[in-house]
Structures are given as C-alpha cells and as structure tokens.
C-alpha cells in the first residue's frame, strides 16, 4: 500500500489595520457627550450650507473650562489588546468652524487635548491650542494630533491602557485681567471627529498561489 501525505504551508501576510475608537459625524454616528464644565453641545445643520448635521458649542456656562469628550468611562478610550507600544500610533482629528458672530472674546481658545490614560499634567498630555481669532472665520478648519502609543505614563511604571481625548473650549481670562464670560450662543461648530489607532501587525491568511511558501511531499510504502 502506498501512502502520500501532502503538506501545504500557507503564508501569513502582515498589514496595518486601523481601529476607530471614537467618531462623530452627527448624521449617523456620535460617540461624544453633550459637553461639560462651561460648554454644552447640540446638533444643528451645518452653518456653511448643505443638509449635514454638526455639533454647535455654547460656551456660555459658568465654568472657564468647557469641554466635550467621549461618552462613558470618564471619556477614556481603551486600547485594543494587540497594540505594540513604541510602534503603533494614534490619531485624533476634528473639523472646527468659528462663526463671525461667535461668543468667544479676546484670548479664548479651542484646544484638542489627548491624555495618557486619564492622567493630567507631568507630561502625560499633549495639546493643539488655537486662539479662536487665529483661524479664518466662517470656514471649516482641520484640527489634528497624532502620536506613538507609549508603554507607560511619564512615571515609568503606570501602563498606558487607553487615551482620553478632550475637545476643550477655554473661556480664558481677558487681557484686562477680567474674565468676561462668553454669552449664551454659539462659540464654535465641530464635525468629523475621530480617534483612531493604527496597529502595525494584523495577520491575514492569504489564499493566492503566490502566497504559498512551499510544498512537502512524503511517500511511504509498505509491503505486506
């Protein structure tokens, strides 16, 4: 009797994968809360025209630090289990529109802040700060931050298991030393928010002939 064993080794290809941890286009998807501190957010029609929906920010609350963040778990986004610290990356981005009739004054600004875990200070957060009148009015601008995923907080011992992105609407103290609070009304609009993680090694089985690493053929014969 002749027995033949055919072994096929199939290659495993490796390619980057992007995981969306938070997003908001306000038409179909919104993982952001309704604001906190001195800011509230409502959904309205795009002020630049069209029928798409956007978030309208009202900075007329009592707090100086108004913010919009992710819903739940204090806004912290948990990293996927397969990320490689020091290699894989994150990207936070949104569109910002400051109307001519904004309630912002003087040095008020819009900040995009990203914290390791939910730890503030001591180098655990990065920010893109924009004074409201440094951007052209009545047009959409892209605000973005990115970075490489760290293994630890800056203390060198606390593992980074997630990130906390914050869209901050800072009603700052005015140049004359007074803090003139923003009045009730729209300070800014936001749209197309996302926080994504790119994983460098995502295994995918390949079915193409070119992906075959080799064939092993073993023949065995027995006589009885």
PDB file of C-alpha atoms in Angstrom, residues 16 24 56 108 115 119 141 153 159 176 193 199 205 215:
ATOM      1  CA  UNK A  16      -1.562  47.669   9.075  1.00  0.00           C
ATOM      2  CA  UNK A  24     -18.854  61.649  15.318  1.00  0.00           C
ATOM      3  CA  UNK A  56     -22.808  73.516  17.945  1.00  0.00           C
ATOM      4  CA  UNK A 108     -10.466  82.457  24.306  1.00  0.00           C
ATOM      5  CA  UNK A 115      -4.040  62.346  27.813  1.00  0.00           C
ATOM      6  CA  UNK A 119      -3.796  61.494  33.786  1.00  0.00           C
ATOM      7  CA  UNK A 141     -10.507  74.041   9.584  1.00  0.00           C
ATOM      8  CA  UNK A 153       2.880  57.164  31.772  1.00  0.00           C
ATOM      9  CA  UNK A 159       0.975  51.120  31.954  1.00  0.00           C
ATOM     10  CA  UNK A 176      -7.575  93.385  31.070  1.00  0.00           C
ATOM     11  CA  UNK A 193     -14.439  63.851  14.900  1.00  0.00           C
ATOM     12  CA  UNK A 199      -1.912  48.516  14.537  1.00  0.00           C
ATOM     13  CA  UNK A 205      -4.394  34.382   5.778  1.00  0.00           C
ATOM     14  CA  UNK A 215       5.007  22.063  -0.675  1.00  0.00           C
TER      15      UNK A 215
END
